Coordinates of C-alpha atoms and ligand atoms in Angstrom, one line a residue:
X1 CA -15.9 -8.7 -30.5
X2 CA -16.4 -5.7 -28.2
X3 CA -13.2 -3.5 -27.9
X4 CA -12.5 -2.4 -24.4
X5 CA -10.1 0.6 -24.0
X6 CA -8.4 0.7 -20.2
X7 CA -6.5 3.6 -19.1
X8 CA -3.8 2.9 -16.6
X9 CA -1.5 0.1 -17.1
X10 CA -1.1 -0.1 -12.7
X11 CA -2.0 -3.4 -11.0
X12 CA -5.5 -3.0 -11.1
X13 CA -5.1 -2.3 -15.5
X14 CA -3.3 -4.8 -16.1
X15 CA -5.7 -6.7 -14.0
X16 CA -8.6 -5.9 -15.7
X17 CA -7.0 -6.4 -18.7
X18 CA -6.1 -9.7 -18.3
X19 CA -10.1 -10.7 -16.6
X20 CA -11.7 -9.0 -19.7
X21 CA -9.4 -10.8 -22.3
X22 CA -10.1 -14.0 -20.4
X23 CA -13.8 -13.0 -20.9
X24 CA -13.6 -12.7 -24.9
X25 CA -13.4 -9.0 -25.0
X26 CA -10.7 -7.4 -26.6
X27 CA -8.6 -4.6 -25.0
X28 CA -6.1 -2.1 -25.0
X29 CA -4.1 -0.8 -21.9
X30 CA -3.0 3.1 -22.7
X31 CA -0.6 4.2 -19.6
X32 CA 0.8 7.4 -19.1
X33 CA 4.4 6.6 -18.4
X34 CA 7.0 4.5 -20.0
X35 CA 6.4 1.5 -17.8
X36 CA 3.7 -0.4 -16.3
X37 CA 3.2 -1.0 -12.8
X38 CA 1.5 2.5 -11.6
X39 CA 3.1 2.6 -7.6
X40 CA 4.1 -1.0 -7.9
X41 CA 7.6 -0.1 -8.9
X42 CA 11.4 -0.2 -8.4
X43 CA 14.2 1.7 -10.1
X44 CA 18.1 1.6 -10.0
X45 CA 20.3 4.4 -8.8
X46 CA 24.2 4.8 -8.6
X47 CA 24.1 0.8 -9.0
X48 CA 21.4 0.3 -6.6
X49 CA 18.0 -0.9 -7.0
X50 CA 15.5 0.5 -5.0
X51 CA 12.3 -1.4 -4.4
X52 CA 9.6 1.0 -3.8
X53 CA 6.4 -1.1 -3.3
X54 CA 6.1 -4.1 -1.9
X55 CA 6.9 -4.7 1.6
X56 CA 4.4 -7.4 2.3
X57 CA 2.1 -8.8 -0.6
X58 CA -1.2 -10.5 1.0
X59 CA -2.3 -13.3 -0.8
X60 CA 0.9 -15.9 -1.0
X61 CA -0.6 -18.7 1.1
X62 CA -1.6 -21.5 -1.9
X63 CA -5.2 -22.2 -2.2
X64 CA -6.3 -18.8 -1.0
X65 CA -8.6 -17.0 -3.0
X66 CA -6.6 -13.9 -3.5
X67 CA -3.4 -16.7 -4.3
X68 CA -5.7 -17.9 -7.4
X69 CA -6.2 -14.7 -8.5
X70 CA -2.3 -13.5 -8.2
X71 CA -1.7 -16.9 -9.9
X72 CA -3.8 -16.5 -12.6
X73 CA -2.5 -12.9 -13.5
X74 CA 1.2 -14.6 -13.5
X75 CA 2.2 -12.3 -10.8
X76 CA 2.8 -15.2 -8.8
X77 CA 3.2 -19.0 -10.0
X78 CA 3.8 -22.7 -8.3
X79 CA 7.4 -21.7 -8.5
X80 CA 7.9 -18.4 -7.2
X81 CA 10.3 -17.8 -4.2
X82 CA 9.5 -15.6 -1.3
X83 CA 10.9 -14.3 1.3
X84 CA 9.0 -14.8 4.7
X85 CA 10.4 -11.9 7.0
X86 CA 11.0 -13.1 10.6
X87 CA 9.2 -10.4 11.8
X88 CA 6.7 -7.9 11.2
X89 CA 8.2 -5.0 12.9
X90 CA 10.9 -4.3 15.4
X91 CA 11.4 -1.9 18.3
X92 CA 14.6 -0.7 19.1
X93 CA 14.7 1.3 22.5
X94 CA 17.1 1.5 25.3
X95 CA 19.2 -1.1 24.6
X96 CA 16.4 -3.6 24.2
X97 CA 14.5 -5.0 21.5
X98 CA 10.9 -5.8 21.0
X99 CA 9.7 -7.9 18.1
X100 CA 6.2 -8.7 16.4
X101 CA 7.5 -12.3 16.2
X102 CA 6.0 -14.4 12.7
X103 CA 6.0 -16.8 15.2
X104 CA 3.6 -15.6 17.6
X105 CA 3.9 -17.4 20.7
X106 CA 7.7 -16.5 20.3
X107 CA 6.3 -12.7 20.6
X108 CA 3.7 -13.7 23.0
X109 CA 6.6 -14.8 25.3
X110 CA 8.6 -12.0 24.7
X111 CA 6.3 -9.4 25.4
X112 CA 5.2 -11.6 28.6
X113 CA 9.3 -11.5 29.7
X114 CA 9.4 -7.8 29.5
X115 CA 5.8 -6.4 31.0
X116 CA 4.6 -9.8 33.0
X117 CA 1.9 -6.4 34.8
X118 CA 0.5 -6.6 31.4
X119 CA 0.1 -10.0 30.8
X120 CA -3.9 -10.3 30.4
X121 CA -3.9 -7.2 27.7
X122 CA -0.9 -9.1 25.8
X123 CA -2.6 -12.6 26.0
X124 CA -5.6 -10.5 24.8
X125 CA -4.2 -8.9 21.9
X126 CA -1.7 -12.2 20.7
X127 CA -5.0 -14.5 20.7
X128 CA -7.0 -11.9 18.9
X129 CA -4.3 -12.0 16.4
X130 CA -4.1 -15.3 16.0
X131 CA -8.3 -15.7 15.2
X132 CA -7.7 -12.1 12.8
X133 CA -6.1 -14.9 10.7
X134 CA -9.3 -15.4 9.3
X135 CA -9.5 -12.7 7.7
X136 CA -10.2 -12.5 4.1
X137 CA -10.2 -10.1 1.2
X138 CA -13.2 -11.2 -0.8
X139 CA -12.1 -12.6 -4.1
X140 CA -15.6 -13.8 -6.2
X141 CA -17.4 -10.3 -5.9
X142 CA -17.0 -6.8 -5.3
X143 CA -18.3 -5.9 -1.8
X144 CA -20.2 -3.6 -3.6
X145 CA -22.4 -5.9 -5.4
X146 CA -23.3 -7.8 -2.7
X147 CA -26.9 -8.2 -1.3
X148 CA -27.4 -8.5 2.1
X149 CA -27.5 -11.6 2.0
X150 CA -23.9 -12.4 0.2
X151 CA -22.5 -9.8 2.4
X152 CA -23.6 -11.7 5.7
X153 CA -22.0 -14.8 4.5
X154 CA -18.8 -13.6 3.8
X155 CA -18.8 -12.2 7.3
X156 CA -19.7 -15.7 8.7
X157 CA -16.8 -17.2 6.5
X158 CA -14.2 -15.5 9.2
X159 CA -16.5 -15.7 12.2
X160 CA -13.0 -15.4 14.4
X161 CA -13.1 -11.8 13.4
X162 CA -16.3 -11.2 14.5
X163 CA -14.1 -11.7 18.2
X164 CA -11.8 -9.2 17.2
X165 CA -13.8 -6.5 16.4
X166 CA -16.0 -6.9 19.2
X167 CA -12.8 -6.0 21.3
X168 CA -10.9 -3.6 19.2
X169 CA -13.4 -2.3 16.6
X170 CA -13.7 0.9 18.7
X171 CA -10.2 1.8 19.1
X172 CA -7.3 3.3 17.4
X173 CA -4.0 1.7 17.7
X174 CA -3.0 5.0 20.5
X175 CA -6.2 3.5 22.7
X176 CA -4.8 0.5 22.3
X177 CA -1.6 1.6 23.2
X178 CA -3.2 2.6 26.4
X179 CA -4.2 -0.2 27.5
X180 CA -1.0 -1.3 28.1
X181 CA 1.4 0.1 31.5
X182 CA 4.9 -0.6 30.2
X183 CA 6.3 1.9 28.0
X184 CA 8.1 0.1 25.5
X185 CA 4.4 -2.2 24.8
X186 CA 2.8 1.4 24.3
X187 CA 5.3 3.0 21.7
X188 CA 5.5 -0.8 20.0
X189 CA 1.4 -1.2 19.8
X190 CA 0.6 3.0 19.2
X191 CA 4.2 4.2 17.5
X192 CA 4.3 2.6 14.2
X193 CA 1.5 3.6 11.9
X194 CA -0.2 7.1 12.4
X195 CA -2.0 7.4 15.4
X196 CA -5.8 7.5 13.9
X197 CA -4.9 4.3 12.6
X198 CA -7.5 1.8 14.1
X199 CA -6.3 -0.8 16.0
X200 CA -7.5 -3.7 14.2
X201 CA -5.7 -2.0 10.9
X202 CA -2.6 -3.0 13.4
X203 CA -3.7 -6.4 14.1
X204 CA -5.2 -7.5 10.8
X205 CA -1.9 -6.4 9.1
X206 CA 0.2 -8.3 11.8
X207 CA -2.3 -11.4 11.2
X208 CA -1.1 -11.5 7.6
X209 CA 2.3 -12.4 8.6
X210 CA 1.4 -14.8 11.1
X211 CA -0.8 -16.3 8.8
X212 CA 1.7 -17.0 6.5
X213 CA -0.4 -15.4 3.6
X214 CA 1.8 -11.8 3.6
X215 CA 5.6 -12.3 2.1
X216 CA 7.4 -10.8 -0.4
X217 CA 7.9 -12.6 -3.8
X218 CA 11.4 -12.6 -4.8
X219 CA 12.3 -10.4 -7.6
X220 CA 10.8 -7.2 -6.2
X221 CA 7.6 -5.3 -7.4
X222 CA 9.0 -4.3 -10.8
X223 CA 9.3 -7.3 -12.0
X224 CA 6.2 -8.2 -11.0
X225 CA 3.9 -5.6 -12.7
X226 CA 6.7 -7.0 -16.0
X227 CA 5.2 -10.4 -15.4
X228 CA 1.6 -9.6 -15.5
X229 CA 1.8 -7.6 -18.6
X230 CA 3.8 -10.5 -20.1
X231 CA 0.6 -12.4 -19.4
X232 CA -1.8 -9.6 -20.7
X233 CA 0.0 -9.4 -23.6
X234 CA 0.3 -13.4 -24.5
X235 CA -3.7 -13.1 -24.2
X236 CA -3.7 -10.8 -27.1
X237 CA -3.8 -7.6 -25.2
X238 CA -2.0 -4.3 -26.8
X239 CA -0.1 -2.0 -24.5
X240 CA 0.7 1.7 -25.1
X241 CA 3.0 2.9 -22.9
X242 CA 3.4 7.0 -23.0
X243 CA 0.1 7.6 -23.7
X244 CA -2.0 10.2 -21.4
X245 CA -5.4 10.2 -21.4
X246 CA -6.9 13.3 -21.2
X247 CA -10.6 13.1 -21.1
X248 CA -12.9 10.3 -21.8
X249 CA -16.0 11.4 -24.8
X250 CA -19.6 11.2 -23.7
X251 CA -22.6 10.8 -25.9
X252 CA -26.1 11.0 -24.4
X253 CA -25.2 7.9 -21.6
X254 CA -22.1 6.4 -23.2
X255 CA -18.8 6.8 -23.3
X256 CA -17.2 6.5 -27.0
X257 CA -14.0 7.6 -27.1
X258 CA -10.6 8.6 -25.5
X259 CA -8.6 11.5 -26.0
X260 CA -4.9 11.3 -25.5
X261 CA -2.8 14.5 -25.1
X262 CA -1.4 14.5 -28.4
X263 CA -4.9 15.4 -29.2
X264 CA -5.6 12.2 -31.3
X265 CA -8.8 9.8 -30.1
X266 CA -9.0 6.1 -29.8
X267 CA -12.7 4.7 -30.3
X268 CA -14.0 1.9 -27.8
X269 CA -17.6 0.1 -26.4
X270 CA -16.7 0.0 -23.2
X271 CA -14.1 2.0 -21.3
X272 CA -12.4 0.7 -18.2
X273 CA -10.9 3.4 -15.8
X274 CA -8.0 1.8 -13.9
X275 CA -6.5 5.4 -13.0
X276 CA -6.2 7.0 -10.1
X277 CA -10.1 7.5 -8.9
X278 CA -9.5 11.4 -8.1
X279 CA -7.9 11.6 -11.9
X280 CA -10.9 9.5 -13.5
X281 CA -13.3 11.8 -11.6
X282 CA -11.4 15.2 -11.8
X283 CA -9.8 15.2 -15.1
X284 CA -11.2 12.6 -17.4
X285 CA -14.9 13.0 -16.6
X286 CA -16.6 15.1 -14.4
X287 CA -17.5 14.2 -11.4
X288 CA -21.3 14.1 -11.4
X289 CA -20.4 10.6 -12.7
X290 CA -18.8 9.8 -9.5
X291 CA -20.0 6.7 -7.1
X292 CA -22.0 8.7 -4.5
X293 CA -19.8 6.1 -1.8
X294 CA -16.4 7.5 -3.5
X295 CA -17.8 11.1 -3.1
X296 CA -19.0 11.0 0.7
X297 CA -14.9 9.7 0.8
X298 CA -13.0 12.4 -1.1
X299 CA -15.8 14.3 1.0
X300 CA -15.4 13.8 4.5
X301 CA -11.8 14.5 5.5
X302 CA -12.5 13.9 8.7
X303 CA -13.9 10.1 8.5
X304 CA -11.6 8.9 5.5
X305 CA -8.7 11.2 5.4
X306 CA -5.6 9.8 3.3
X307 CA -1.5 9.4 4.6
X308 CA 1.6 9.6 2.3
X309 CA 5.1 9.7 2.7
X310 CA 8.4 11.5 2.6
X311 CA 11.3 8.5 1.5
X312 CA 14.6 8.4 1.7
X313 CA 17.0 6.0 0.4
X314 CA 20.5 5.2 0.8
X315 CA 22.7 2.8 -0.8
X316 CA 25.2 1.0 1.8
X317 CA 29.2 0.6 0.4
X318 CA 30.7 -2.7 0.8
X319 CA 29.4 -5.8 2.0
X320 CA 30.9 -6.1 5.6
X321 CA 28.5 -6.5 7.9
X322 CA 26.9 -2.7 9.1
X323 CA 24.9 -4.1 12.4
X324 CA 21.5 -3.3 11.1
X325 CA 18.5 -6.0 11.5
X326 CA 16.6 -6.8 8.5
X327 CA 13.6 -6.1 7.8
X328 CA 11.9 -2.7 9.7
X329 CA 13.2 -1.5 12.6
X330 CA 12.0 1.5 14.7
X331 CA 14.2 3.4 17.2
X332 CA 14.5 7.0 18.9
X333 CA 16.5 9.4 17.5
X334 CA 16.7 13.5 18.2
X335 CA 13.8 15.4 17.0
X336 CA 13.2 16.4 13.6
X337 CA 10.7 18.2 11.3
X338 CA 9.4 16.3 8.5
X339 CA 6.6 18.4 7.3
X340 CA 4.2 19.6 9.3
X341 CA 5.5 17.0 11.6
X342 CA 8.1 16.8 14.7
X343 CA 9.5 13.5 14.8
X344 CA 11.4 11.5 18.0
X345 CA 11.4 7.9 16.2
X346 CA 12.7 6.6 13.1
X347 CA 12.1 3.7 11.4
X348 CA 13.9 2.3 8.4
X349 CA 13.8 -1.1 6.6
X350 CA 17.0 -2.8 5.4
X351 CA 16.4 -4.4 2.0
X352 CA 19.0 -7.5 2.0
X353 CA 17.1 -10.3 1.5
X354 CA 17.0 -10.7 -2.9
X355 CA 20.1 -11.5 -4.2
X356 CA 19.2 -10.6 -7.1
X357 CA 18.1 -6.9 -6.6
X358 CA 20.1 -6.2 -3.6
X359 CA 23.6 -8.1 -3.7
X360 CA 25.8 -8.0 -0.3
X361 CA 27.8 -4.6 -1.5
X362 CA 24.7 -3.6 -2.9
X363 CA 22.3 -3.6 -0.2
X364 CA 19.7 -0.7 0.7
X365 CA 18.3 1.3 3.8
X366 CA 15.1 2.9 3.0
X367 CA 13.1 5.1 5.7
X368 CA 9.3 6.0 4.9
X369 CA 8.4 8.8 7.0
X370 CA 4.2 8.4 7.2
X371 CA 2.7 12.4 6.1
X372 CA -0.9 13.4 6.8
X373 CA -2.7 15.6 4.1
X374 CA -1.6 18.8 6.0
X375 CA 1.9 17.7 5.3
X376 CA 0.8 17.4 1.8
X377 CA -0.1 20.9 1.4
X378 CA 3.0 21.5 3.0
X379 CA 5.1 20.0 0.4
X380 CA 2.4 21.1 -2.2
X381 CA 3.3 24.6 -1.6
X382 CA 7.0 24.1 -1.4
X383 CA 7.0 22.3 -4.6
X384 CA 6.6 25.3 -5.9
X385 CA 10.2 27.1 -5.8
X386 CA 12.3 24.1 -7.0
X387 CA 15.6 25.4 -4.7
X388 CA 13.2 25.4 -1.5
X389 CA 11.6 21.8 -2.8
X390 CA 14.9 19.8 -3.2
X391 CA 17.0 21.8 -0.1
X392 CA 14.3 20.6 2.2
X393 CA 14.3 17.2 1.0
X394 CA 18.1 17.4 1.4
X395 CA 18.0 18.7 4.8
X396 CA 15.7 15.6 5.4
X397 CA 18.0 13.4 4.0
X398 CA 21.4 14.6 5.7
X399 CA 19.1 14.3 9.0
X400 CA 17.9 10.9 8.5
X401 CA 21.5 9.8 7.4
X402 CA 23.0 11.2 10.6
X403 CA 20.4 9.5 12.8
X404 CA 21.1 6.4 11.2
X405 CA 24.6 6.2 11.8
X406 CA 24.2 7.5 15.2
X407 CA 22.0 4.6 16.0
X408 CA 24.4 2.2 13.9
X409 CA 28.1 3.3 13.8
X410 CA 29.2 0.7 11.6
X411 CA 27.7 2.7 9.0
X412 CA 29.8 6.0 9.1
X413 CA 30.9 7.1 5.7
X414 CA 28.9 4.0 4.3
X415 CA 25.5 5.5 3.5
X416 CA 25.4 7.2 -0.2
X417 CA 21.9 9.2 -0.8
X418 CA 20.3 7.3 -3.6
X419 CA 17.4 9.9 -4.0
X420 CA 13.9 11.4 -2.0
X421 CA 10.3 10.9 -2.7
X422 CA 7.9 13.4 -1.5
X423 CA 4.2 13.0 -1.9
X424 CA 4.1 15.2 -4.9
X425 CA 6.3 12.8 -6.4
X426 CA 3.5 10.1 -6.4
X427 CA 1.1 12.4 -7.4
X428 CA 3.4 13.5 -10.5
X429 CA 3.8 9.8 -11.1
X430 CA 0.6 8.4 -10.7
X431 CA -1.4 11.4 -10.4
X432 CA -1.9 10.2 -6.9
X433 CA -4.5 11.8 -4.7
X434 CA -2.5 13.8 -2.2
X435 CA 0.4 11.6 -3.0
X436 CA -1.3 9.0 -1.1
X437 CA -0.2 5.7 -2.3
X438 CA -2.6 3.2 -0.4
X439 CA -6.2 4.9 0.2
X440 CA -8.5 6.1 2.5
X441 CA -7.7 5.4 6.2
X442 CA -11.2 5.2 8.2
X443 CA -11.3 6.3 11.3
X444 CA -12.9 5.7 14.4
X445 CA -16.6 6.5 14.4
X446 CA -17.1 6.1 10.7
X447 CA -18.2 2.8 8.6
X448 CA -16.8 0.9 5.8
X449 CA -18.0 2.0 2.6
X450 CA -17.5 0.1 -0.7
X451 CA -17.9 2.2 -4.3
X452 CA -19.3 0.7 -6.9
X453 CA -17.4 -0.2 -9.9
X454 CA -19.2 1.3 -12.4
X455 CA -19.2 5.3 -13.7
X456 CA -23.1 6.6 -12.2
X457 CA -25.5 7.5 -15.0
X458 CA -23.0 5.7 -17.6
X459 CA -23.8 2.7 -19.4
X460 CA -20.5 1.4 -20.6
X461 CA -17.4 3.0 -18.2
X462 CA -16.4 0.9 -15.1
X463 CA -13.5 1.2 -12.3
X464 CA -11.2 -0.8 -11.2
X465 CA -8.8 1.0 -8.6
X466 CA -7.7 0.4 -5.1
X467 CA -9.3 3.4 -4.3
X468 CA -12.8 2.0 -3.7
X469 CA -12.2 0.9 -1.1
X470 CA -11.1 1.7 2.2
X471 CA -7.5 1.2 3.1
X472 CA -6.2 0.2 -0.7
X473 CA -3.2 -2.3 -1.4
X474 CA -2.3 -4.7 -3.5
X475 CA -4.9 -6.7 -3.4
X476 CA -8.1 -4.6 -3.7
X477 CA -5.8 -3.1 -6.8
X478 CA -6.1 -6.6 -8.5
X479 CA -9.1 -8.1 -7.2
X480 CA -10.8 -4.4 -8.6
X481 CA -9.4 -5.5 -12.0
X482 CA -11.2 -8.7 -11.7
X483 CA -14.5 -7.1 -10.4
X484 CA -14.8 -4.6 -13.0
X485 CA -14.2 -6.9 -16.0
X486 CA -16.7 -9.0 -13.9
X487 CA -19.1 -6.1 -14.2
X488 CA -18.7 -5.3 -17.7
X489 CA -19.2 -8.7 -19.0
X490 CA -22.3 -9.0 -17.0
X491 CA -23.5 -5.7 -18.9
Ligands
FAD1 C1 6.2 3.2 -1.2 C2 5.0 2.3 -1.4 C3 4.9 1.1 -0.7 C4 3.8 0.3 -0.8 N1 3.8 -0.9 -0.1 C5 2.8 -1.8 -0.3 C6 2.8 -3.1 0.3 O1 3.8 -3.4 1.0 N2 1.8 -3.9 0.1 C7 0.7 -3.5 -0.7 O2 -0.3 -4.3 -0.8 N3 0.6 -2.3 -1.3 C8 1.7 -1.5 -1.2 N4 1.7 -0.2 -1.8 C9 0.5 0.2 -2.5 C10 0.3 -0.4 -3.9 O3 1.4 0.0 -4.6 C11 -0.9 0.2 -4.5 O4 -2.0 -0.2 -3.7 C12 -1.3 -0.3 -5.9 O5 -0.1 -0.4 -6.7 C13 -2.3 0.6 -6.5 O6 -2.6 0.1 -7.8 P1 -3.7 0.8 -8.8 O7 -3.6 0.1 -10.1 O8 -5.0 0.9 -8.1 O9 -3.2 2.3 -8.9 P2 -1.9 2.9 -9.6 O10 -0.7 2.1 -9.2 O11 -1.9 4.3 -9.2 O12 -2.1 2.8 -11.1 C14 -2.8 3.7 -11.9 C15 -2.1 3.8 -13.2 O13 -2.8 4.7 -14.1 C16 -1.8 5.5 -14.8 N5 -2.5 6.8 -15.1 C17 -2.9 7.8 -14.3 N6 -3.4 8.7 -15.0 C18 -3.4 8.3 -16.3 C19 -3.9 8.9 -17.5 N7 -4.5 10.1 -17.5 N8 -3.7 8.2 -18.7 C20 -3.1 7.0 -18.7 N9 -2.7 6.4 -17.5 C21 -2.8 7.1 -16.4 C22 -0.7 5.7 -13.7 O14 0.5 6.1 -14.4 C23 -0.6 4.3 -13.1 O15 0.2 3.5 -13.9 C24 2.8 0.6 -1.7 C25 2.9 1.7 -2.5 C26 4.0 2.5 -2.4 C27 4.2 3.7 -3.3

């Protein structure tokens, strides 16, 4: 039996550890840290958990494609609970409050109330949507692999969107802000993601929710990396946990061994790369192996550049209620420096809805403050003198804090700092590119690209990472797993 050696025990590993073991191979997962999961993680602090992944997981609709493949890595099963937010996002402005309903003609009406002047733009953007609904994350092959042909057809299976991006295609969520008079339609449609975002990254996202196929299993993301490896392993999989790799041996056109950093090797006919793509390519092999795709990416800052996040979360003292909506909320506060960025919103997500992880006198506010990769040098650079680091993340922190409770009273001398998460902390953790957690953002002008899954001018080392394609997630994480054990068993 061919042995398989898979570095990087994240979704994607354990996913492509679970696909190859399925396929006859045998495998072992070496990860770098003491727990599985990569980003898709939680941890406990002062008595509080902190769920730092999943805030929507596509792919919970049953009979779905990407359902069948969460199903059949036991992330998800016949019996798991979710929670279905009722929302996607909430505006918080003046008094008044603006929702991206689930239920859509609930928002449609809403948004109709407030700004009836903009009633053909809202009925435009509410039916488009509803038909991004269609929209699919392919699930049998990597995008990659597929001929012109393949690649047509899986457009025509979601011929809706074909509607969608005949509209929006073109714009960025700020253009599509614009097309919109009232103000409060403008900072909901253009205020929540970054402003190169594209529009339809806004719409497809929303789509998920309507669509009933985004929700959040129950449990939190921990436990959910737990449960896939709990299926990995029950398939005769070996997991080493603490175990860097630190390069990966070539001879002539194969790969033959890992290193770890004890300086110890582990021998292997195939090799599956499930780390970080800027680690695989950077540290573990040089680059010339590199996807060409992948490379015009890393490449071209200004076509695929990358976002991360500065965090905070706090930890709210006794169960009373504190006023604050579930779910994420965005609101104006005084403005602050994060970065390299000044800031007049703030948006932060109540986590309140898992009895299990976030009790009533145990529930958490967490605020994700989106950075661009000049923020990341910023925080690069102060990382550097430790005092500077943690006294600006502090500062951050007490800011945030004080917002919060200006905004929501009920919370004075209830918030306790559980901790804060720069982008080098994602980068120290993961070895994250730029401490970007999802991956490249394309932007307007500049096409889709899909990397192959397979080391170029290398026989025997494949890929399986979020990170080849655009935007990253959840889902391309595991469906990469499935591709690339795919790919090696057609070798
Ligand atoms: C705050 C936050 C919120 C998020 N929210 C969502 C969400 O709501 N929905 C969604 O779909 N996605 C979300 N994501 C993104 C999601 O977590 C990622 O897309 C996904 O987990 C990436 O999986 P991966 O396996 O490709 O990479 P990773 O998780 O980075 O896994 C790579 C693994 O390789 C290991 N590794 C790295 N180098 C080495 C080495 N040298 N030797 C051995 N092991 C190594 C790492 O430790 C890691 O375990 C979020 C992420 C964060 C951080």
């Amino acid at each position: 039996m061919n042995k398989v050696i898979i570095i990087g025990g994240g979704i994607a590993g354990l996913s492509a550890g679970i696909y190859a073991q399925q396929n006859g191979f045998r495998t072992e997962i070496y990860e770098k840290n003491p727990e599985v999961g990569g980003e898709c993680t939680g941890w406990n602090r002062k008595g509080y958990h902190i769920d730092n992944c999943i805030h929507w997981l596509t792919g919970c609709r049953k009979g779905d494609g990407l359902w069948e493949i969460w199903k059949n890595v036991g992330a998800l099963d016949e019996s798991t609970k979710f929670y279905r937010e009722p929302y996607f996002y909430m505006l918080d402005m003046e008094g008044r409050q603006l929702h991206f309903w689930i239920d859509l003609e609930k928002a449609r009406k809403e948004f109709l109330v407030l700004a009836p002047d903009d009633g053909v733009e809202i009925h435009k953007f509410f039916d488009s949507v509803k038909l991004a609904e269609s929209l699919k994350i392919p699930c049998e092959k990597s995008p990659a692999d597929m001929n012109f042909i393949e690649f047509i057809k899986f457009g025509m299976s979601m011929p809706q969107m074909g509607r969608v991006m005949k509209e929006y295609g073109k714009e960025t969520v700020v253009e599509l802000a614009q097309r919109f008079k009232n103000p409060f339609l403008r900072k909901m449609m253009g205020g929540y993601y970054n402003e190169k975002f594209m529009a339809v990254t806004l719409i497809s996202s929303y789509a998920f929710f309507t669509g009933e196929t985004a929700a959040i299993p129950m449990g939190g993301s921990k436990e959910m990396a737990q449960r896939m490896a709990k299926v990995y392993q029950a398939l005769g999989g070996k997991l080493h946990q603490n175990m860097p790799v630190t390069g990966i041996n070539i001879e002539g056109k194969k790969a033959v061994s890992v290193t770890f950093n004890d300086g110890s090797q582990a021998a292997g006919d195939y090799i599956i790369s499930a780390a970080d793509t800027s680690v695989t390519f950077g540290s573990l092999l040089d680059k010339k192996y590199m996807d060409k795709k992948l490379k015009k990416m890393y490449g071209c800052k200004e076509g695929y550049p990358v976002t991360s996040s500065f965090q905070a979360a706090f930890g709210i003292l006794g169960a009373e209620d504190c006023g604050v909506p579930g779910g994420s909320v965005m609101f104006p506060c005084d403005s602050f420096e994060v970065g390299r960025q000044k800031l007049t919103f703030q948006a932060i997500r109540l986590y309140d809805y898992d009895e299990s992880l976030f009790p009533k006198e145990k529930r958490v506010i967490q605020c994700n403050i989106l950075q661009d990769e000049r923020d990341y040098e910023y925080w690069k650079e102060l990382y550097e003198d430790s005092d500077r680091y943690e006294a600006e993340k502090q500062r951050i922190a007490d800011t945030v804090m004080k917002q919060i409770i200006l905004k929501f009273p009920a919370l004075e001398g209830r918030l306790v700092l559980l901790g804060t998460y720069s982008p080098i902390t994602f980068e120290r953790w993961c070895g994250a590119y730029k401490g970007a957690y999802m991956s490249f953002f394309g932007q307007k002008g500049y096409k889709s690209l899909y990397a192959k899954n397979k080391a170029a001018g290398l026989d025997n080392v494949f890929i399986a990472s979020q990170w080849l394609q655009l935007n990253g997630g959840l889902p391309l994480a595991v469906t990469s797993g499935k591709f690339a054990a795919q790919a090696m068993r057609k070798r």
